């Protein structure tokens, strides 16, 4: 599209139509409509739009009808400003000579109007494609709190944010990414709360993106991530407007991408993995208990198979005698070593989970539950695996569902710890956990340490981490984000 900058408009609408037909060659969705004023045939116009991208009612009632039926018999001089200011009925109407701007606007769902005798054109707002209604996200089901979720429409998503943050300090900055798709995205932040250095860093990373097209916000996440080889995400994503607004009020930055209901929040900390929007809508005792359960669940899902393997293989003396006798009795006639039992059953569990996810919803859940029960019991009866292995893998799989955002990471960590434990026993497990901790400590999200608030033990830092303190005690925004306004009760006021 960059070559279009060399084109110029003609004063003849016939030549302008030929120009547009050349630009949009072999595209049958491009529609042209030429018409003239009924009282003054000299007033001749032509519009161009894309079928299916516009609201036909706007074109008929707000563009064509006012021009055709208006009394223009006394209008001798062709003046496009007259049409822009006194004829066209539209909330947005822009005069331009830029052919590239016209083409981009037509592709975006607007209508371009050419006037006979004028070398300028009008870009008229006329978007009208169908979009999905606002619904509750399936992945982030709320027990209590707002039920609405983002959609694939950029402007609808921005309106959902604007409705919750009624201040002129809320800023929306648009940009496009994608050499072919020209996907529009919006950077949202609250002026005075967001750190300017993080904003500048984000703009720099977005400007460096070179790709044909952006189809989902995950594309953006991967390109702005400075730790591409890490198994942990350094940016957060959500489908809930209330979660996005909560991040904005803390001083974070939100990226909304056109065509996807998932928005990006940054910077992102590891502890946020164990936080849920429900924590802030329920009693803080119950919310704190749930957070601790999620953290314990994360350690159980990555540690249970490795610790079991270490104890059974290398450290039998640490297991009570009745229990070790029961374990070895169940392993009689099982041909495979314990490590292969674990890895094989974990792979089967992941296959069932993936199959349940990809199958239609009405049979996916039944497939995963029935499949696990049938295969597990059949494998034990056939002496392929021992019964304790099924219990260990089942416990590890169930606890992994507590933190779905860490699903991929937990599988990789789990397998790595099993391999180390099969070689060195508990020493291998401790070594693997040490490597994991060191990796988490060295990660950063837009200059903010990934483990912030977990490496200090001040009262203020712990108020919204492992526990959720009563709201009246959380008067300060996070230190690593607080820019000019660290107190929650004073920021974002209307000027």
PDB file of N, CA and C in Angstrom, residues 329-407:
ATOM      1  N   UNK A 329       4.052 -54.269  46.650  1.00  0.00           N
ATOM      2  CA  UNK A 329       3.077 -55.316  46.335  1.00  0.00           C
ATOM      3  C   UNK A 329       2.280 -54.951  45.088  1.00  0.00           C
ATOM      4  N   UNK A 330       1.947 -53.677  44.929  1.00  0.00           N
ATOM      5  CA  UNK A 330       1.202 -53.244  43.740  1.00  0.00           C
ATOM      6  C   UNK A 330       2.055 -53.262  42.484  1.00  0.00           C
ATOM      7  N   UNK A 331       3.399 -53.272  42.664  1.00  0.00           N
ATOM      8  CA  UNK A 331       4.281 -53.254  41.498  1.00  0.00           C
ATOM      9  C   UNK A 331       4.642 -54.653  41.008  1.00  0.00           C
ATOM     10  N   UNK A 332       4.164 -55.670  41.703  1.00  0.00           N
ATOM     11  CA  UNK A 332       4.439 -57.027  41.256  1.00  0.00           C
ATOM     12  C   UNK A 332       3.846 -57.253  39.866  1.00  0.00           C
ATOM     13  N   UNK A 333       4.613 -57.816  38.990  1.00  0.00           N
ATOM     14  CA  UNK A 333       4.223 -58.138  37.607  1.00  0.00           C
ATOM     15  C   UNK A 333       4.134 -56.912  36.699  1.00  0.00           C
ATOM     16  N   UNK A 334       4.490 -55.722  37.203  1.00  0.00           N
ATOM     17  CA  UNK A 334       4.520 -54.537  36.331  1.00  0.00           C
ATOM     18  C   UNK A 334       5.873 -54.516  35.630  1.00  0.00           C
ATOM     19  N   UNK A 335       5.921 -54.563  34.303  1.00  0.00           N
ATOM     20  CA  UNK A 335       7.200 -54.730  33.596  1.00  0.00           C
ATOM     21  C   UNK A 335       8.042 -53.458  33.507  1.00  0.00           C
ATOM     22  N   UNK A 336       7.409 -52.288  33.584  1.00  0.00           N
ATOM     23  CA  UNK A 336       8.128 -51.038  33.325  1.00  0.00           C
ATOM     24  C   UNK A 336       8.715 -50.449  34.597  1.00  0.00           C
ATOM     25  N   UNK A 337       9.890 -49.802  34.502  1.00  0.00           N
ATOM     26  CA  UNK A 337      10.419 -49.064  35.649  1.00  0.00           C
ATOM     27  C   UNK A 337       9.470 -47.919  36.031  1.00  0.00           C
ATOM     28  N   UNK A 338       9.600 -47.442  37.258  1.00  0.00           N
ATOM     29  CA  UNK A 338       8.689 -46.406  37.752  1.00  0.00           C
ATOM     30  C   UNK A 338       8.755 -45.140  36.909  1.00  0.00           C
ATOM     31  N   UNK A 339       9.952 -44.756  36.459  1.00  0.00           N
ATOM     32  CA  UNK A 339      10.089 -43.519  35.697  1.00  0.00           C
ATOM     33  C   UNK A 339       9.315 -43.602  34.385  1.00  0.00           C
ATOM     34  N   UNK A 340       9.338 -44.769  33.726  1.00  0.00           N
ATOM     35  CA  UNK A 340       8.605 -44.903  32.466  1.00  0.00           C
ATOM     36  C   UNK A 340       7.096 -44.977  32.714  1.00  0.00           C
ATOM     37  N   UNK A 341       6.714 -45.559  33.845  1.00  0.00           N
ATOM     38  CA  UNK A 341       5.300 -45.541  34.222  1.00  0.00           C
ATOM     39  C   UNK A 341       4.792 -44.112  34.354  1.00  0.00           C
ATOM     40  N   UNK A 342       5.560 -43.295  35.087  1.00  0.00           N
ATOM     41  CA  UNK A 342       5.159 -41.899  35.315  1.00  0.00           C
ATOM     42  C   UNK A 342       5.058 -41.123  34.021  1.00  0.00           C
ATOM     43  N   UNK A 343       6.119 -41.182  33.218  1.00  0.00           N
ATOM     44  CA  UNK A 343       6.138 -40.396  31.979  1.00  0.00           C
ATOM     45  C   UNK A 343       5.043 -40.866  31.032  1.00  0.00           C
ATOM     46  N   UNK A 344       4.853 -42.177  30.909  1.00  0.00           N
ATOM     47  CA  UNK A 344       3.826 -42.689  30.017  1.00  0.00           C
ATOM     48  C   UNK A 344       2.434 -42.275  30.441  1.00  0.00           C
ATOM     49  N   UNK A 345       2.150 -42.370  31.741  1.00  0.00           N
ATOM     50  CA  UNK A 345       0.814 -42.013  32.220  1.00  0.00           C
ATOM     51  C   UNK A 345       0.580 -40.505  32.137  1.00  0.00           C
ATOM     52  N   UNK A 346       1.623 -39.715  32.359  1.00  0.00           N
ATOM     53  CA  UNK A 346       1.491 -38.260  32.208  1.00  0.00           C
ATOM     54  C   UNK A 346       1.175 -37.888  30.764  1.00  0.00           C
ATOM     55  N   UNK A 347       1.823 -38.573  29.825  1.00  0.00           N
ATOM     56  CA  UNK A 347       1.552 -38.307  28.405  1.00  0.00           C
ATOM     57  C   UNK A 347       0.114 -38.668  28.063  1.00  0.00           C
ATOM     58  N   UNK A 348      -0.352 -39.819  28.586  1.00  0.00           N
ATOM     59  CA  UNK A 348      -1.744 -40.220  28.341  1.00  0.00           C
ATOM     60  C   UNK A 348      -2.703 -39.191  28.932  1.00  0.00           C
ATOM     61  N   UNK A 349      -2.391 -38.696  30.132  1.00  0.00           N
ATOM     62  CA  UNK A 349      -3.249 -37.695  30.768  1.00  0.00           C
ATOM     63  C   UNK A 349      -3.315 -36.425  29.913  1.00  0.00           C
ATOM     64  N   UNK A 350      -2.184 -35.970  29.390  1.00  0.00           N
ATOM     65  CA  UNK A 350      -2.166 -34.771  28.555  1.00  0.00           C
ATOM     66  C   UNK A 350      -2.919 -35.000  27.244  1.00  0.00           C
ATOM     67  N   UNK A 351      -2.839 -36.228  26.706  1.00  0.00           N
ATOM     68  CA  UNK A 351      -3.596 -36.538  25.489  1.00  0.00           C
ATOM     69  C   UNK A 351      -5.095 -36.449  25.760  1.00  0.00           C
ATOM     70  N   UNK A 352      -5.530 -37.000  26.888  1.00  0.00           N
ATOM     71  CA  UNK A 352      -6.944 -36.932  27.251  1.00  0.00           C
ATOM     72  C   UNK A 352      -7.383 -35.491  27.476  1.00  0.00           C
ATOM     73  N   UNK A 353      -6.536 -34.711  28.138  1.00  0.00           N
ATOM     74  CA  UNK A 353      -6.878 -33.303  28.380  1.00  0.00           C
ATOM     75  C   UNK A 353      -7.001 -32.541  27.063  1.00  0.00           C
ATOM     76  N   UNK A 354      -6.047 -32.770  26.145  1.00  0.00           N
ATOM     77  CA  UNK A 354      -6.090 -32.078  24.859  1.00  0.00           C
ATOM     78  C   UNK A 354      -7.296 -32.522  24.034  1.00  0.00           C
ATOM     79  N   UNK A 355      -7.592 -33.823  24.080  1.00  0.00           N
ATOM     80  CA  UNK A 355      -8.760 -34.321  23.341  1.00  0.00           C
ATOM     81  C   UNK A 355     -10.044 -33.741  23.899  1.00  0.00           C
ATOM     82  N   UNK A 356     -10.146 -33.646  25.238  1.00  0.00           N
ATOM     83  CA  UNK A 356     -11.340 -33.059  25.842  1.00  0.00           C
ATOM     84  C   UNK A 356     -11.497 -31.599  25.499  1.00  0.00           C
ATOM     85  N   UNK A 357     -10.364 -30.899  25.315  1.00  0.00           N
ATOM     86  CA  UNK A 357     -10.415 -29.478  24.960  1.00  0.00           C
ATOM     87  C   UNK A 357     -10.853 -29.282  23.519  1.00  0.00           C
ATOM     88  N   UNK A 358     -10.356 -30.127  22.617  1.00  0.00           N
ATOM     89  CA  UNK A 358     -10.635 -29.958  21.190  1.00  0.00           C
ATOM     90  C   UNK A 358     -11.983 -30.520  20.771  1.00  0.00           C
ATOM     91  N   UNK A 359     -12.493 -31.462  21.529  1.00  0.00           N
ATOM     92  CA  UNK A 359     -13.782 -32.049  21.173  1.00  0.00           C
ATOM     93  C   UNK A 359     -14.908 -31.055  21.436  1.00  0.00           C
ATOM     94  N   UNK A 360     -16.063 -31.231  20.797  1.00  0.00           N
ATOM     95  CA  UNK A 360     -17.225 -30.377  21.115  1.00  0.00           C
ATOM     96  C   UNK A 360     -17.534 -30.416  22.605  1.00  0.00           C
ATOM     97  N   UNK A 361     -17.986 -29.281  23.129  1.00  0.00           N
ATOM     98  CA  UNK A 361     -18.139 -29.135  24.577  1.00  0.00           C
ATOM     99  C   UNK A 361     -19.076 -30.164  25.185  1.00  0.00           C
ATOM    100  N   UNK A 362     -20.103 -30.597  24.434  1.00  0.00           N
ATOM    101  CA  UNK A 362     -21.084 -31.513  25.019  1.00  0.00           C
ATOM    102  C   UNK A 362     -20.547 -32.928  25.198  1.00  0.00           C
ATOM    103  N   UNK A 363     -19.418 -33.274  24.566  1.00  0.00           N
ATOM    104  CA  UNK A 363     -18.832 -34.599  24.784  1.00  0.00           C
ATOM    105  C   UNK A 363     -17.401 -34.514  25.294  1.00  0.00           C
ATOM    106  N   UNK A 364     -16.794 -33.327  25.243  1.00  0.00           N
ATOM    107  CA  UNK A 364     -15.404 -33.176  25.657  1.00  0.00           C
ATOM    108  C   UNK A 364     -15.187 -33.512  27.114  1.00  0.00           C
ATOM    109  N   UNK A 365     -16.067 -32.993  27.998  1.00  0.00           N
ATOM    110  CA  UNK A 365     -15.911 -33.241  29.430  1.00  0.00           C
ATOM    111  C   UNK A 365     -16.130 -34.717  29.752  1.00  0.00           C
ATOM    112  N   UNK A 366     -17.155 -35.299  29.136  1.00  0.00           N
ATOM    113  CA  UNK A 366     -17.419 -36.722  29.378  1.00  0.00           C
ATOM    114  C   UNK A 366     -16.263 -37.580  28.886  1.00  0.00           C
ATOM    115  N   UNK A 367     -15.673 -37.210  27.747  1.00  0.00           N
ATOM    116  CA  UNK A 367     -14.557 -37.970  27.191  1.00  0.00           C
ATOM    117  C   UNK A 367     -13.372 -37.968  28.139  1.00  0.00           C
ATOM    118  N   UNK A 368     -13.024 -36.782  28.675  1.00  0.00           N
ATOM    119  CA  UNK A 368     -11.851 -36.685  29.538  1.00  0.00           C
ATOM    120  C   UNK A 368     -12.052 -37.438  30.846  1.00  0.00           C
ATOM    121  N   UNK A 369     -13.254 -37.339  31.442  1.00  0.00           N
ATOM    122  CA  UNK A 369     -13.508 -38.002  32.729  1.00  0.00           C
ATOM    123  C   UNK A 369     -13.613 -39.519  32.550  1.00  0.00           C
ATOM    124  N   UNK A 370     -14.461 -39.951  31.622  1.00  0.00           N
ATOM    125  CA  UNK A 370     -14.654 -41.386  31.399  1.00  0.00           C
ATOM    126  C   UNK A 370     -13.373 -42.026  30.883  1.00  0.00           C
ATOM    127  N   UNK A 371     -12.686 -41.316  29.986  1.00  0.00           N
ATOM    128  CA  UNK A 371     -11.441 -41.858  29.447  1.00  0.00           C
ATOM    129  C   UNK A 371     -10.405 -42.081  30.523  1.00  0.00           C
ATOM    130  N   UNK A 372     -10.269 -41.117  31.444  1.00  0.00           N
ATOM    131  CA  UNK A 372      -9.294 -41.254  32.523  1.00  0.00           C
ATOM    132  C   UNK A 372      -9.649 -42.418  33.434  1.00  0.00           C
ATOM    133  N   UNK A 373     -10.938 -42.561  33.781  1.00  0.00           N
ATOM    134  CA  UNK A 373     -11.361 -43.639  34.681  1.00  0.00           C
ATOM    135  C   UNK A 373     -11.179 -45.003  34.025  1.00  0.00           C
ATOM    136  N   UNK A 374     -11.634 -45.130  32.781  1.00  0.00           N
ATOM    137  CA  UNK A 374     -11.578 -46.417  32.097  1.00  0.00           C
ATOM    138  C   UNK A 374     -10.136 -46.832  31.828  1.00  0.00           C
ATOM    139  N   UNK A 375      -9.337 -45.916  31.262  1.00  0.00           N
ATOM    140  CA  UNK A 375      -7.959 -46.252  30.939  1.00  0.00           C
ATOM    141  C   UNK A 375      -7.138 -46.524  32.189  1.00  0.00           C
ATOM    142  N   UNK A 376      -7.388 -45.722  33.255  1.00  0.00           N
ATOM    143  CA  UNK A 376      -6.629 -45.918  34.485  1.00  0.00           C
ATOM    144  C   UNK A 376      -6.895 -47.269  35.116  1.00  0.00           C
ATOM    145  N   UNK A 377      -8.159 -47.613  35.260  1.00  0.00           N
ATOM    146  CA  UNK A 377      -8.496 -48.904  35.871  1.00  0.00           C
ATOM    147  C   UNK A 377      -8.057 -50.069  34.985  1.00  0.00           C
ATOM    148  N   UNK A 378      -8.204 -49.924  33.678  1.00  0.00           N
ATOM    149  CA  UNK A 378      -7.791 -51.002  32.766  1.00  0.00           C
ATOM    150  C   UNK A 378      -6.279 -51.188  32.789  1.00  0.00           C
ATOM    151  N   UNK A 379      -5.526 -50.095  32.869  1.00  0.00           N
ATOM    152  CA  UNK A 379      -4.067 -50.193  32.908  1.00  0.00           C
ATOM    153  C   UNK A 379      -3.587 -50.871  34.181  1.00  0.00           C
ATOM    154  N   UNK A 380      -4.250 -50.595  35.304  1.00  0.00           N
ATOM    155  CA  UNK A 380      -3.871 -51.237  36.569  1.00  0.00           C
ATOM    156  C   UNK A 380      -4.196 -52.727  36.521  1.00  0.00           C
ATOM    157  N   UNK A 381      -5.393 -53.090  36.030  1.00  0.00           N
ATOM    158  CA  UNK A 381      -5.778 -54.497  35.960  1.00  0.00           C
ATOM    159  C   UNK A 381      -4.894 -55.282  34.990  1.00  0.00           C
ATOM    160  N   UNK A 382      -4.458 -54.625  33.921  1.00  0.00           N
ATOM    161  CA  UNK A 382      -3.597 -55.299  32.946  1.00  0.00           C
ATOM    162  C   UNK A 382      -2.140 -55.315  33.368  1.00  0.00           C
ATOM    163  N   UNK A 383      -1.833 -54.724  34.536  1.00  0.00           N
ATOM    164  CA  UNK A 383      -0.473 -54.682  35.074  1.00  0.00           C
ATOM    165  C   UNK A 383       0.488 -53.879  34.192  1.00  0.00           C
ATOM    166  N   UNK A 384      -0.058 -52.903  33.429  1.00  0.00           N
ATOM    167  CA  UNK A 384       0.808 -51.992  32.700  1.00  0.00           C
ATOM    168  C   UNK A 384       1.433 -50.975  33.650  1.00  0.00           C
ATOM    169  N   UNK A 385       0.645 -50.503  34.605  1.00  0.00           N
ATOM    170  CA  UNK A 385       1.118 -49.546  35.607  1.00  0.00           C
ATOM    171  C   UNK A 385       0.604 -49.992  36.968  1.00  0.00           C
ATOM    172  N   UNK A 386       1.192 -49.455  38.018  1.00  0.00           N
ATOM    173  CA  UNK A 386       0.760 -49.773  39.376  1.00  0.00           C
ATOM    174  C   UNK A 386      -0.277 -48.750  39.834  1.00  0.00           C
ATOM    175  N   UNK A 387      -1.072 -49.140  40.817  1.00  0.00           N
ATOM    176  CA  UNK A 387      -2.141 -48.267  41.314  1.00  0.00           C
ATOM    177  C   UNK A 387      -1.610 -46.969  41.919  1.00  0.00           C
ATOM    178  N   UNK A 388      -0.508 -46.977  42.707  1.00  0.00           N
ATOM    179  CA  UNK A 388      -0.008 -45.703  43.255  1.00  0.00           C
ATOM    180  C   UNK A 388       0.372 -44.691  42.177  1.00  0.00           C
ATOM    181  N   UNK A 389       0.863 -45.175  41.033  1.00  0.00           N
ATOM    182  CA  UNK A 389       1.222 -44.257  39.950  1.00  0.00           C
ATOM    183  C   UNK A 389      -0.015 -43.529  39.439  1.00  0.00           C
ATOM    184  N   UNK A 390      -1.143 -44.234  39.329  1.00  0.00           N
ATOM    185  CA  UNK A 390      -2.384 -43.606  38.874  1.00  0.00           C
ATOM    186  C   UNK A 390      -2.816 -42.524  39.856  1.00  0.00           C
ATOM    187  N   UNK A 391      -2.667 -42.803  41.153  1.00  0.00           N
ATOM    188  CA  UNK A 391      -3.039 -41.815  42.165  1.00  0.00           C
ATOM    189  C   UNK A 391      -2.140 -40.594  42.079  1.00  0.00           C
ATOM    190  N   UNK A 392      -0.827 -40.807  41.935  1.00  0.00           N
ATOM    191  CA  UNK A 392       0.128 -39.696  41.866  1.00  0.00           C
ATOM    192  C   UNK A 392      -0.130 -38.831  40.635  1.00  0.00           C
ATOM    193  N   UNK A 393      -0.299 -39.464  39.473  1.00  0.00           N
ATOM    194  CA  UNK A 393      -0.544 -38.703  38.243  1.00  0.00           C
ATOM    195  C   UNK A 393      -1.895 -38.006  38.309  1.00  0.00           C
ATOM    196  N   UNK A 394      -2.901 -38.667  38.886  1.00  0.00           N
ATOM    197  CA  UNK A 394      -4.215 -38.024  39.029  1.00  0.00           C
ATOM    198  C   UNK A 394      -4.157 -36.810  39.930  1.00  0.00           C
ATOM    199  N   UNK A 395      -3.434 -36.938  41.057  1.00  0.00           N
ATOM    200  CA  UNK A 395      -3.269 -35.792  41.953  1.00  0.00           C
ATOM    201  C   UNK A 395      -2.547 -34.647  41.253  1.00  0.00           C
ATOM    202  N   UNK A 396      -1.496 -34.969  40.516  1.00  0.00           N
ATOM    203  CA  UNK A 396      -0.748 -33.934  39.796  1.00  0.00           C
ATOM    204  C   UNK A 396      -1.607 -33.273  38.724  1.00  0.00           C
ATOM    205  N   UNK A 397      -2.424 -34.063  38.039  1.00  0.00           N
ATOM    206  CA  UNK A 397      -3.272 -33.501  36.988  1.00  0.00           C
ATOM    207  C   UNK A 397      -4.383 -32.629  37.529  1.00  0.00           C
ATOM    208  N   UNK A 398      -5.006 -33.056  38.630  1.00  0.00           N
ATOM    209  CA  UNK A 398      -6.105 -32.277  39.204  1.00  0.00           C
ATOM    210  C   UNK A 398      -5.598 -30.948  39.746  1.00  0.00           C
ATOM    211  N   UNK A 399      -4.468 -30.962  40.451  1.00  0.00           N
ATOM    212  CA  UNK A 399      -3.930 -29.709  41.010  1.00  0.00           C
ATOM    213  C   UNK A 399      -3.470 -28.752  39.916  1.00  0.00           C
ATOM    214  N   UNK A 400      -3.127 -29.260  38.737  1.00  0.00           N
ATOM    215  CA  UNK A 400      -2.715 -28.356  37.643  1.00  0.00           C
ATOM    216  C   UNK A 400      -3.877 -27.519  37.135  1.00  0.00           C
ATOM    217  N   UNK A 401      -5.122 -27.986  37.370  1.00  0.00           N
ATOM    218  CA  UNK A 401      -6.290 -27.240  36.910  1.00  0.00           C
ATOM    219  C   UNK A 401      -6.557 -26.008  37.759  1.00  0.00           C
ATOM    220  N   UNK A 402      -5.912 -25.918  38.939  1.00  0.00           N
ATOM    221  CA  UNK A 402      -6.112 -24.754  39.801  1.00  0.00           C
ATOM    222  C   UNK A 402      -5.487 -23.509  39.184  1.00  0.00           C
ATOM    223  N   UNK A 403      -4.390 -23.691  38.463  1.00  0.00           N
ATOM    224  CA  UNK A 403      -3.690 -22.562  37.829  1.00  0.00           C
ATOM    225  C   UNK A 403      -3.612 -22.814  36.322  1.00  0.00           C
ATOM    226  N   UNK A 404      -4.718 -22.605  35.594  1.00  0.00           N
ATOM    227  CA  UNK A 404      -4.729 -22.917  34.155  1.00  0.00           C
ATOM    228  C   UNK A 404      -3.765 -22.063  33.341  1.00  0.00           C
ATOM    229  N   UNK A 405      -3.433 -20.849  33.809  1.00  0.00           N
ATOM    230  CA  UNK A 405      -2.516 -20.000  33.048  1.00  0.00           C
ATOM    231  C   UNK A 405      -1.102 -20.560  33.025  1.00  0.00           C
ATOM    232  N   UNK A 406      -0.788 -21.464  33.966  1.00  0.00           N
ATOM    233  CA  UNK A 406       0.534 -22.092  34.008  1.00  0.00           C
ATOM    234  C   UNK A 406       0.506 -23.501  33.426  1.00  0.00           C
ATOM    235  N   UNK A 407      -0.533 -23.828  32.674  1.00  0.00           N
ATOM    236  CA  UNK A 407      -0.703 -25.186  32.180  1.00  0.00           C
ATOM    237  C   UNK A 407       0.487 -25.710  31.408  1.00  0.00           C
TER     238      UNK A 407
END
